[in-house]
Coordinates of C-alpha atoms and ligand atoms in Angstrom, one line a residue:
M1 CA 5.3 -18.3 -1.7
G2 CA 8.2 -17.5 0.9
K3 CA 9.6 -16.4 -1.2
W4 CA 13.4 -14.7 1.1
W5 CA 12.2 -11.7 -1.0
Q6 CA 8.4 -11.6 -0.1
D7 CA 8.3 -8.8 2.8
S8 CA 11.3 -6.9 1.6
T9 CA 10.8 -2.9 -0.6
V10 CA 12.9 -2.5 -3.4
Y11 CA 14.1 0.8 -3.8
Q12 CA 15.4 1.9 -7.9
I13 CA 17.9 4.0 -8.7
Y14 CA 18.2 5.9 -11.8
P15 CA 21.8 6.3 -11.6
R16 CA 22.2 9.2 -13.8
S17 CA 20.6 11.0 -11.4
F18 CA 21.0 10.0 -8.5
N19 CA 25.0 11.3 -7.2
D20 CA 27.9 12.8 -9.0
S21 CA 30.7 11.8 -7.5
N22 CA 33.6 13.3 -9.6
G23 CA 31.9 16.7 -10.1
D24 CA 31.6 16.2 -13.5
G25 CA 27.1 16.3 -13.7
I26 CA 26.7 13.3 -14.1
G27 CA 25.3 10.6 -11.3
D28 CA 28.2 7.9 -11.5
I29 CA 28.8 4.1 -8.9
N30 CA 30.8 5.6 -6.4
G31 CA 28.2 7.7 -6.2
I32 CA 25.8 5.7 -5.7
T33 CA 27.9 3.8 -2.8
E34 CA 28.6 6.7 -0.9
R35 CA 25.1 7.1 -0.4
L36 CA 24.1 3.2 0.5
P37 CA 23.9 4.4 4.4
Y38 CA 21.1 6.5 3.5
L39 CA 19.4 3.6 1.5
K40 CA 19.9 1.6 4.8
Q41 CA 18.5 3.9 7.3
L42 CA 15.1 4.4 4.9
G43 CA 15.3 0.4 5.3
I44 CA 14.8 -0.9 1.4
E45 CA 17.1 -4.2 1.0
I46 CA 16.9 -4.5 -2.3
I47 CA 18.1 -1.8 -5.0
W48 CA 17.0 -2.1 -8.3
L49 CA 19.4 -0.5 -10.6
S50 CA 18.6 1.4 -13.7
P51 CA 20.9 0.3 -16.4
V52 CA 24.7 1.5 -15.6
Y53 CA 25.8 -1.0 -19.0
Q54 CA 28.1 0.8 -21.8
S55 CA 25.6 2.8 -23.6
P56 CA 25.9 5.7 -26.8
N57 CA 22.8 7.0 -24.0
D58 CA 20.4 7.1 -27.1
D59 CA 18.4 6.5 -23.7
N60 CA 19.8 6.9 -21.3
G61 CA 21.5 3.7 -21.1
Y62 CA 18.7 1.6 -21.8
D63 CA 20.5 1.2 -25.4
I64 CA 23.6 -1.2 -24.2
S65 CA 26.3 -1.2 -26.6
D66 CA 28.2 -3.9 -24.3
Y67 CA 26.8 -5.6 -21.1
E68 CA 29.9 -6.4 -19.2
A69 CA 31.7 -3.2 -19.0
I70 CA 30.1 -0.6 -17.2
M71 CA 29.3 3.3 -18.7
D72 CA 32.3 5.5 -19.2
E73 CA 30.5 8.3 -17.3
F74 CA 29.2 5.9 -14.9
G75 CA 32.7 4.7 -13.5
T76 CA 35.2 1.2 -13.8
M77 CA 34.1 -2.3 -13.4
E78 CA 35.6 -1.4 -10.2
D79 CA 33.9 1.1 -9.3
Y80 CA 30.8 -1.7 -9.7
D81 CA 32.7 -4.5 -7.5
R82 CA 33.5 -2.0 -4.6
M83 CA 29.7 -0.9 -4.8
S84 CA 28.9 -4.5 -4.6
A85 CA 30.2 -5.7 -1.6
E86 CA 29.9 -2.7 0.2
A87 CA 25.7 -3.3 -0.5
N88 CA 26.3 -6.7 0.9
R89 CA 27.9 -5.4 3.7
L90 CA 25.8 -3.6 3.8
G91 CA 23.0 -6.4 3.7
L92 CA 21.9 -4.3 0.6
K93 CA 21.0 -6.5 -2.5
I94 CA 21.6 -5.6 -6.6
M95 CA 19.0 -6.1 -9.2
M96 CA 20.3 -5.4 -11.9
D97 CA 18.0 -3.9 -15.4
L98 CA 18.1 -6.2 -17.9
V99 CA 17.7 -5.0 -21.6
V100 CA 17.2 -7.3 -23.9
N101 CA 14.2 -6.8 -26.1
H102 CA 17.3 -4.5 -27.7
T103 CA 20.6 -3.3 -27.9
S104 CA 21.9 -0.4 -28.8
D105 CA 23.1 0.1 -32.4
E106 CA 26.9 0.4 -31.5
H107 CA 26.9 -3.4 -29.7
H108 CA 29.0 -4.9 -31.6
W109 CA 26.1 -7.7 -32.6
F110 CA 24.4 -5.2 -34.7
I111 CA 28.3 -3.5 -36.3
E112 CA 28.8 -7.4 -37.3
S113 CA 24.8 -7.4 -38.3
R114 CA 24.5 -4.9 -40.9
E115 CA 28.2 -5.8 -42.2
S116 CA 27.1 -8.1 -44.6
K117 CA 23.4 -10.1 -44.7
T118 CA 25.9 -13.0 -44.7
S119 CA 27.5 -12.6 -41.6
D120 CA 27.1 -14.6 -38.6
K121 CA 25.2 -12.5 -36.6
R122 CA 22.8 -11.1 -39.3
D123 CA 20.0 -12.8 -37.8
Y124 CA 20.9 -11.3 -34.7
Y125 CA 18.3 -8.8 -35.6
I126 CA 15.5 -8.2 -37.0
W127 CA 15.7 -7.8 -41.1
H128 CA 13.4 -7.2 -43.9
N129 CA 13.0 -6.2 -47.5
P130 CA 11.4 -3.9 -48.4
K131 CA 7.7 -3.7 -49.6
V132 CA 7.7 -4.1 -53.3
N133 CA 7.5 0.1 -53.6
G134 CA 10.0 0.8 -51.6
E135 CA 8.7 0.6 -48.5
P136 CA 9.0 0.1 -44.5
P137 CA 7.7 -3.5 -44.4
T138 CA 5.5 -2.3 -42.0
N139 CA 4.1 1.2 -41.4
W140 CA 4.4 1.1 -37.7
A141 CA 5.2 3.7 -35.1
A142 CA 7.9 3.3 -33.3
A143 CA 7.9 4.7 -29.7
F144 CA 10.0 6.9 -30.4
G145 CA 9.4 8.3 -33.3
G146 CA 9.0 7.9 -36.6
S147 CA 9.2 4.4 -38.4
V148 CA 9.7 0.9 -36.2
W149 CA 12.0 0.8 -39.6
E150 CA 15.8 1.6 -40.4
F151 CA 16.5 1.4 -43.9
D152 CA 21.0 0.3 -44.1
E153 CA 21.9 1.9 -47.8
K154 CA 24.5 -1.1 -47.8
T155 CA 22.7 -4.6 -47.1
G156 CA 18.9 -2.9 -49.2
Q157 CA 17.0 -4.4 -46.3
Y158 CA 15.6 -2.5 -43.3
Y159 CA 16.0 -3.4 -39.3
L160 CA 13.3 -3.2 -37.3
H161 CA 13.5 -0.7 -33.7
L162 CA 10.6 -1.0 -32.0
F163 CA 12.4 2.3 -29.5
S164 CA 14.5 4.3 -31.1
K165 CA 16.6 4.1 -34.3
K166 CA 19.6 4.0 -32.4
Q167 CA 17.7 0.7 -30.5
P168 CA 17.5 -2.2 -32.6
D169 CA 15.2 -5.3 -31.9
L170 CA 16.9 -8.5 -31.2
N171 CA 15.8 -11.6 -33.1
W172 CA 14.8 -13.9 -30.4
E173 CA 13.7 -16.5 -33.2
N174 CA 17.6 -17.1 -33.1
E175 CA 18.5 -19.3 -30.2
A176 CA 22.4 -18.8 -30.2
M177 CA 21.8 -15.2 -29.3
R178 CA 19.3 -16.3 -26.8
R179 CA 22.3 -18.2 -25.3
D180 CA 24.5 -15.6 -25.4
V181 CA 21.5 -13.8 -23.8
Y182 CA 22.0 -16.3 -20.6
Q183 CA 25.4 -16.8 -20.4
M184 CA 25.7 -12.6 -20.1
M185 CA 22.5 -13.4 -16.8
R186 CA 24.8 -15.4 -15.6
N187 CA 27.8 -14.1 -15.5
W188 CA 26.4 -11.1 -13.5
L189 CA 24.4 -13.5 -11.0
D190 CA 28.1 -14.9 -10.3
K191 CA 28.9 -11.8 -9.5
G192 CA 26.3 -11.5 -6.6
V193 CA 23.1 -10.1 -8.4
A194 CA 20.1 -10.6 -7.0
G195 CA 18.4 -10.6 -9.8
F196 CA 16.7 -8.7 -12.8
R197 CA 13.9 -6.4 -13.4
M198 CA 13.7 -7.2 -17.4
D199 CA 13.2 -4.4 -19.9
V200 CA 9.8 -4.7 -21.8
I201 CA 10.5 -8.3 -21.9
N202 CA 6.8 -9.2 -23.0
M203 CA 8.0 -7.3 -26.4
I204 CA 10.6 -10.3 -27.3
S205 CA 8.6 -12.7 -30.1
K206 CA 7.0 -10.6 -32.5
D207 CA 4.5 -12.1 -34.3
P208 CA 6.2 -13.5 -37.7
R209 CA 3.3 -12.4 -40.3
Y210 CA 4.3 -8.7 -39.2
P211 CA 1.5 -7.7 -40.7
D212 CA -0.2 -3.9 -40.8
G213 CA -1.9 -2.7 -37.8
E214 CA -4.9 0.0 -37.5
V215 CA -4.2 3.5 -39.3
M216 CA -3.6 6.0 -36.0
K217 CA -3.9 9.6 -35.6
T218 CA -0.5 10.0 -36.7
G219 CA -0.8 8.0 -39.9
Y220 CA 1.5 5.4 -39.1
T221 CA -0.4 2.0 -37.4
D222 CA -0.6 0.6 -34.3
G223 CA 1.8 -2.7 -34.5
S224 CA 1.2 -3.0 -30.7
P225 CA -1.4 -6.2 -31.0
Y226 CA 2.0 -8.0 -32.8
Y227 CA 4.6 -7.9 -30.6
F228 CA 3.2 -7.9 -27.0
N229 CA 2.9 -11.0 -24.8
G230 CA 3.6 -12.5 -28.7
P231 CA 3.5 -16.3 -29.5
K232 CA 6.5 -17.4 -28.2
V233 CA 6.9 -15.2 -25.1
H234 CA 6.6 -18.0 -22.3
D235 CA 8.6 -20.5 -24.7
Y236 CA 11.5 -18.5 -24.0
L237 CA 11.3 -17.5 -20.0
K238 CA 11.1 -20.8 -19.8
E239 CA 13.9 -21.6 -21.2
M240 CA 15.8 -18.3 -19.7
H241 CA 14.6 -19.3 -16.3
Q242 CA 15.9 -22.4 -16.5
A243 CA 18.8 -21.6 -18.3
A244 CA 19.8 -18.7 -16.5
L245 CA 17.6 -18.1 -13.6
A246 CA 17.0 -22.2 -11.7
D247 CA 20.4 -21.8 -10.4
Y248 CA 20.5 -19.1 -8.4
E249 CA 17.8 -17.9 -5.4
T250 CA 16.5 -14.9 -7.8
I251 CA 13.9 -12.2 -7.8
T252 CA 12.8 -11.1 -10.7
V253 CA 10.7 -8.9 -12.0
G254 CA 9.0 -7.9 -16.0
E255 CA 8.1 -4.5 -16.7
M256 CA 4.9 -5.3 -19.3
P257 CA 3.4 -2.4 -21.0
N258 CA -0.3 -3.8 -22.1
V259 CA 0.1 -6.5 -20.3
S260 CA -3.5 -7.7 -19.2
L261 CA -4.2 -9.4 -15.7
E262 CA -5.0 -12.9 -16.9
Q263 CA -1.6 -12.8 -18.8
A264 CA 0.8 -11.7 -15.7
K265 CA -0.9 -15.0 -13.8
L266 CA 0.7 -17.0 -16.8
Y267 CA 3.7 -14.7 -16.7
T268 CA 3.5 -14.8 -12.3
A269 CA 2.6 -18.8 -11.4
E270 CA 5.2 -20.0 -9.2
D271 CA 4.7 -23.1 -11.1
R272 CA 5.7 -22.1 -14.7
K273 CA 9.2 -20.7 -13.6
E274 CA 8.9 -17.9 -15.6
L275 CA 8.7 -14.5 -13.8
D276 CA 8.3 -13.8 -9.9
M277 CA 6.4 -10.1 -10.8
V278 CA 5.2 -7.9 -13.6
F279 CA 4.7 -4.2 -13.6
N280 CA 2.0 -3.6 -15.8
F281 CA 0.6 0.1 -16.6
D282 CA -2.8 0.3 -16.2
H283 CA -2.6 2.9 -14.0
V284 CA 0.1 4.9 -15.0
G285 CA -2.3 5.3 -18.2
L286 CA -5.4 6.2 -16.2
G287 CA -6.3 8.9 -18.1
D288 CA -4.4 8.0 -21.4
G289 CA -6.0 10.2 -24.4
E290 CA -6.1 9.6 -28.2
L291 CA -2.8 10.4 -28.4
G292 CA -1.9 8.8 -25.0
K293 CA 0.2 10.3 -22.7
W294 CA 0.1 13.2 -24.4
T295 CA -3.4 14.0 -24.2
P296 CA -4.3 13.8 -20.6
E297 CA -7.4 13.7 -19.4
A298 CA -9.2 13.3 -15.4
W299 CA -9.0 10.3 -14.2
K300 CA -11.6 8.7 -11.6
L301 CA -10.0 7.2 -7.9
T302 CA -12.9 5.0 -8.9
E303 CA -11.2 3.8 -11.5
L304 CA -8.1 3.2 -9.6
K305 CA -9.5 1.3 -7.4
Q306 CA -10.8 -0.8 -10.1
I307 CA -7.6 -1.7 -11.3
F308 CA -5.6 -1.5 -7.6
T309 CA -8.7 -4.3 -7.0
R310 CA -8.5 -6.3 -10.0
W311 CA -4.6 -6.9 -10.0
Q312 CA -4.7 -7.6 -5.7
E313 CA -7.4 -10.2 -6.3
G314 CA -6.6 -11.4 -9.7
L315 CA -3.1 -12.3 -8.7
D316 CA -4.0 -13.8 -5.1
Q317 CA -3.2 -16.9 -4.4
V318 CA -1.8 -17.2 -8.2
G319 CA 1.3 -15.0 -8.5
W320 CA 2.3 -11.9 -7.2
N321 CA 1.9 -8.6 -7.6
S322 CA 4.7 -5.0 -8.3
L323 CA 3.4 -2.0 -6.4
Y324 CA 4.1 1.4 -7.7
W325 CA 3.7 4.7 -7.8
S326 CA 6.5 6.1 -10.1
N327 CA 9.3 4.9 -11.8
H328 CA 12.2 7.0 -14.2
D329 CA 9.4 6.4 -17.0
Q330 CA 6.7 7.9 -15.3
P331 CA 5.8 11.0 -13.3
R332 CA 6.0 11.9 -9.9
A333 CA 3.7 10.0 -7.3
I334 CA 2.3 13.3 -5.8
S335 CA 2.0 15.7 -8.9
R336 CA 0.8 12.3 -10.5
F337 CA -2.0 10.7 -7.6
G338 CA -1.7 13.2 -4.6
D339 CA -1.8 16.9 -4.3
N340 CA 1.7 19.8 -5.2
R341 CA 0.5 22.2 -3.5
N342 CA 2.5 23.6 -0.5
E343 CA 0.4 22.5 1.6
Y344 CA -1.0 19.4 1.0
R345 CA 2.4 17.9 -1.0
E346 CA 3.5 16.5 2.1
K347 CA -0.2 15.0 3.6
S348 CA -0.8 13.4 -0.1
G349 CA 2.7 11.6 -0.2
K350 CA 2.3 10.2 3.0
M351 CA -1.1 9.6 2.1
L352 CA -0.2 7.4 -1.1
A353 CA 2.6 5.7 0.5
T354 CA -0.3 4.5 2.9
C355 CA -2.3 3.6 0.0
L356 CA 0.4 1.7 -1.6
H357 CA 2.1 0.4 1.1
M358 CA -0.3 -1.5 2.8
L359 CA -1.6 -3.5 -0.3
K360 CA -0.6 -7.4 -0.8
G361 CA 2.3 -7.0 -2.9
T362 CA 6.3 -6.0 -3.5
P363 CA 6.7 -2.1 -2.9
Y364 CA 8.7 -0.4 -5.3
V365 CA 10.3 3.4 -3.8
F366 CA 11.1 5.1 -6.9
Q367 CA 14.3 7.5 -6.1
G368 CA 13.0 10.6 -4.1
E369 CA 9.6 9.8 -3.8
E370 CA 10.6 9.2 0.1
I371 CA 10.9 12.5 0.4
G372 CA 8.0 14.0 -2.1
M373 CA 10.0 14.9 -4.9
T374 CA 7.5 16.5 -7.7
N375 CA 7.5 17.4 -10.8
V376 CA 9.1 20.2 -12.3
Q377 CA 8.8 22.8 -14.9
F378 CA 11.4 23.9 -17.3
D379 CA 10.2 27.1 -19.1
S380 CA 11.6 25.9 -22.9
I381 CA 11.6 22.3 -24.3
E382 CA 15.6 23.1 -24.5
D383 CA 16.0 23.0 -20.8
Y384 CA 14.5 18.6 -21.3
R385 CA 16.5 15.5 -22.5
D386 CA 14.6 12.4 -22.7
L387 CA 14.3 11.9 -26.6
E388 CA 10.2 10.4 -25.8
S389 CA 9.4 14.2 -24.9
I390 CA 11.5 15.9 -27.6
N391 CA 10.6 13.8 -30.4
A392 CA 7.0 14.1 -29.5
Y393 CA 7.0 17.3 -29.3
H394 CA 8.1 17.5 -32.9
E395 CA 6.1 15.0 -34.5
L396 CA 2.9 15.8 -32.6
T397 CA 3.8 19.8 -33.2
A398 CA 4.5 19.2 -36.8
K399 CA 1.5 17.1 -37.8
G400 CA -0.3 19.7 -36.0
L401 CA -1.5 17.8 -33.9
L402 CA -0.6 20.1 -30.5
S403 CA 0.0 23.2 -30.6
E404 CA 3.5 24.2 -28.9
D405 CA 1.2 25.1 -25.7
E406 CA -0.8 22.2 -25.5
M407 CA 2.7 19.8 -25.9
M408 CA 4.7 21.7 -22.9
A409 CA 1.9 20.8 -20.8
A410 CA 1.9 17.7 -21.2
I411 CA 5.5 17.3 -20.9
Y412 CA 5.2 19.2 -17.7
K413 CA 2.8 16.0 -16.5
R414 CA 3.3 13.2 -18.0
G415 CA 7.4 13.7 -19.5
R416 CA 9.6 11.0 -18.4
D417 CA 12.3 14.1 -17.5
N418 CA 9.9 14.9 -14.7
A419 CA 11.5 11.9 -12.7
R420 CA 14.9 12.1 -13.9
T421 CA 15.8 15.9 -12.1
P422 CA 18.3 15.2 -10.6
M423 CA 17.6 13.2 -6.7
Q424 CA 17.9 16.6 -3.9
W425 CA 19.9 15.7 -1.6
S426 CA 20.5 19.3 0.3
S427 CA 19.9 23.0 -0.7
E428 CA 23.1 23.4 -1.4
T429 CA 24.2 24.8 -5.1
N430 CA 22.5 21.8 -7.8
A431 CA 20.7 20.3 -4.4
G432 CA 24.5 18.5 -4.1
F433 CA 23.8 16.3 -7.1
T434 CA 27.0 17.8 -8.3
I435 CA 29.8 20.4 -7.8
G436 CA 29.4 20.6 -11.4
E437 CA 27.1 21.6 -14.0
P438 CA 23.9 18.8 -13.8
W439 CA 23.2 17.1 -17.3
V440 CA 19.7 17.9 -16.4
K441 CA 18.7 21.0 -14.6
V442 CA 17.8 20.8 -11.1
N443 CA 14.3 21.6 -9.8
P444 CA 14.3 24.5 -8.6
N445 CA 12.0 23.5 -5.4
Y446 CA 15.3 21.4 -4.0
T447 CA 15.4 24.6 -1.8
D448 CA 12.7 22.8 -0.4
I449 CA 12.2 19.6 -0.5
N450 CA 15.2 17.8 -0.1
V451 CA 17.3 14.7 2.0
K452 CA 19.1 16.9 4.6
D453 CA 15.8 18.5 5.5
A454 CA 13.6 15.2 5.4
L455 CA 16.4 13.5 7.8
A456 CA 15.8 16.1 9.9
R457 CA 12.3 16.2 10.4
E458 CA 10.8 13.6 12.6
D459 CA 7.5 14.4 10.5
S460 CA 9.1 14.0 7.2
I461 CA 7.8 11.6 4.3
F462 CA 11.2 9.6 4.8
Y463 CA 10.6 8.4 8.2
Y464 CA 7.1 7.6 6.7
Y465 CA 8.2 5.3 4.4
K466 CA 10.9 4.2 6.7
Q467 CA 7.5 2.9 9.5
L468 CA 5.9 1.6 6.3
I469 CA 9.3 -0.4 5.0
E470 CA 9.4 -1.9 8.7
L471 CA 5.3 -2.6 9.1
R472 CA 5.9 -4.6 6.6
K473 CA 8.3 -6.5 8.1
Q474 CA 7.0 -6.5 12.0
Y475 CA 3.5 -8.0 10.4
E476 CA 2.4 -11.0 8.4
I477 CA -1.2 -9.8 7.6
I478 CA 0.3 -7.1 5.5
V479 CA 2.5 -9.4 3.6
T480 CA -0.4 -12.2 3.1
G481 CA -3.3 -11.2 4.4
R482 CA -6.6 -11.3 2.0
Y483 CA -7.7 -8.3 0.0
Q484 CA -10.4 -6.8 0.0
L485 CA -12.4 -3.6 -1.3
L486 CA -15.1 -0.7 0.3
Y487 CA -16.7 2.1 -0.5
P488 CA -16.2 0.8 -4.2
T489 CA -18.0 3.6 -5.5
R490 CA -17.4 6.6 -3.5
E491 CA -14.7 9.0 -5.4
D492 CA -13.5 10.0 -2.6
V493 CA -11.9 7.7 -0.3
Y494 CA -10.1 4.3 -1.1
V495 CA -10.8 2.2 2.1
Y496 CA -9.3 -1.1 1.8
E497 CA -8.8 -4.5 4.3
R498 CA -6.8 -7.0 4.8
L499 CA -7.9 -10.5 6.0
L500 CA -5.3 -13.1 7.7
D501 CA -7.4 -15.1 10.2
D502 CA -9.1 -13.6 13.6
Q503 CA -7.6 -10.3 12.2
V504 CA -8.1 -7.7 10.2
L505 CA -6.2 -4.2 8.6
L506 CA -8.0 -1.3 8.0
V507 CA -6.7 1.6 5.7
L508 CA -8.4 4.6 4.9
T509 CA -7.0 6.7 2.7
N510 CA -8.7 10.4 1.5
F511 CA -7.6 11.3 -1.8
T512 CA -9.3 14.9 -1.7
D513 CA -8.8 17.9 0.3
D514 CA -12.3 17.3 1.6
V515 CA -13.1 16.5 5.0
V516 CA -15.1 13.7 4.8
S517 CA -16.6 10.8 6.5
V518 CA -16.8 7.2 6.7
D519 CA -19.7 5.3 8.7
L520 CA -17.4 1.8 9.3
A521 CA -19.4 -1.4 11.2
A522 CA -15.6 -1.1 13.6
D523 CA -14.9 -0.1 16.6
L524 CA -12.2 2.1 16.1
T525 CA -11.4 3.1 19.9
K526 CA -10.5 -1.0 20.4
A527 CA -8.1 -0.8 17.5
T528 CA -4.4 0.0 17.3
C529 CA -3.8 2.6 14.8
L530 CA -0.3 1.2 13.4
I531 CA 0.0 3.9 11.1
T532 CA -1.4 7.6 10.7
N533 CA -0.3 10.7 8.8
E534 CA -2.9 12.4 11.3
T535 CA -1.2 14.2 14.6
E536 CA -4.6 13.5 16.1
A537 CA -6.7 10.3 16.9
I538 CA -9.7 9.6 14.5
K539 CA -12.7 12.0 15.5
Q540 CA -16.7 9.9 15.5
T541 CA -19.6 11.5 14.5
E542 CA -23.5 10.2 14.1
T543 CA -22.2 10.1 10.5
G544 CA -18.9 8.0 11.2
Y545 CA -15.2 8.5 11.3
T546 CA -13.8 11.6 10.0
L547 CA -10.8 11.8 7.5
Q548 CA -8.9 15.0 7.2
P549 CA -8.2 15.9 3.9
Y550 CA -5.4 13.7 2.1
G551 CA -5.9 11.4 6.0
A552 CA -4.4 8.3 5.6
Y553 CA -4.9 5.6 8.6
A554 CA -4.0 1.8 8.8
F555 CA -6.0 0.5 11.7
L556 CA -5.4 -3.5 13.5
L557 CA -8.4 -4.6 14.7
N558 CA -9.8 -8.1 15.5
N559 CA -12.7 -9.4 13.5
Ligands
TEU601 O1 9.9 1.6 -21.1 C1 8.9 1.0 -21.8 C2 7.9 1.9 -22.1 O2 7.3 1.6 -22.7 C3 8.6 3.1 -21.7 O3 8.7 3.3 -23.5 C4 7.1 3.5 -21.2 O4 6.2 2.8 -21.3 C5 7.0 5.1 -21.9 O5 8.6 5.4 -21.6 C6 6.2 5.9 -21.3 O6 5.6 6.6 -21.5 C7 11.2 1.0 -20.8 C8 12.6 1.2 -20.2 O7 11.6 1.6 -18.8 C9 12.5 3.1 -20.7 O8 13.3 3.7 -20.3 C10 13.4 2.6 -22.1 O9 13.0 3.9 -23.0 C11 12.5 1.5 -22.7 O10 11.9 0.3 -22.1 C12 13.4 1.2 -24.2 O11 13.9 0.3 -23.2
CA602 CA1 29.8 11.4 -11.8

């Protein structure tokens, strides 16, 4: 494919929690500018910036009231321009977060739309009459609780919101609305933006029949078959590519809950001119129970290996994979897939990084992942900020589906605030994130886990990530080598190869706290170890090569 970003690594910044420069307890753009040299040192080349646009922050910026103004709490457009110029001076590119499945209900389009049935912006949103009995048009559940329909007294109709009621869905059937979106995208691209991460972009085309779905335990019905990967989604993305992206050298990734591999082939096939990559949710959904992430169950390494292998093989020569363990919606990588215990935290973090970064695709590092930040456990729901967790807590306990303790346990494991506690810069008060009162509490383990400590220790996870990012630039086999899984049925190790011409990259990772043995045909004594989280060379016994708890190696050898 040979795209400019093909051997790059992306770093996601969640601005609210990254760095506060003016003491109001909220991260901001000038705070990001201050830390750009840190990101340069890590070696990443692209920053995915979660939304910084004007927003009432019902969903922390994923509810946009003005796509071309900067959120008051984050600063000004001048601040943004200064950050962008400094980033480009350092050779860092910025991917903006494009949230166009919905706007805020405070966007002037929606204010005009709800004003009257004859407003010229009425059709920018999705308005339906009540059912004859006054009920909402469908009984679909919204992602953040309640119904997807909100009744508007003024015009006697319901509007659709798949997320919160302050996030009305845009009507992509309306061409004028689409053209306004494309122009907004071009305005940002003309400011030097390198591309977009596109929020729930596979939700923009709805089934025009609006049928009811299957009844769920919550009493609502599941509308997801009728708004994910809908009938016109590819038409819209082709039109968007032609109208807004084709004139620029962009990088794009579509965030796509419920996307299948077959659909992803269509979204990312280069000749279809839609998107470069997608974020799929198969691995982050591992262990989801009957109430999804709120009833998390154990997951098996064989399941994870099957998922990664399906995507590695499925998109090979067809599309391109995004690679991630975490983001602002997911728990912290080490807590989710590694081992939180102090003795294993760093080592399992390096093991996870080896496993992911040696795969084929573009790695995404979520802020704090590179220093091994972990999940948090606040005492009370009052300490949490994410409307998804708060609404679920009240709805599921009120319906008697989960007890308060069960709900808190689920929030500890899978709540989005796990990823949104302030970036831990130092062991100073509030982890050096702010001199004010942070908008959400800092994880108390900041005294041990912070950037200052990580930069001072050459064996820290930070330098391990730096090395992985550099290896991707140095070795073609990491970028283009064919993936091949070994030992598919083992529940303890994830072993795979990358093959290019006569070279083999052999990746060995132990996902357990046991000492295990892998009987490999290869003679590793003749191999080059590119990276390992061990301090000693790998040992061989009569049963094979020994992997210590959470041990990881990447060897380069010849066929
Ligand atoms: O997330 C889409 C999405 O599906 C999330 O709701 C995620 O699956 C869920 O939170 C996991 O529990 C995007 C943004 O990343 C998220 O921050 C927004 O809240 C959401 O869309 C609405 O814009
Ligand atoms: Ca601030």
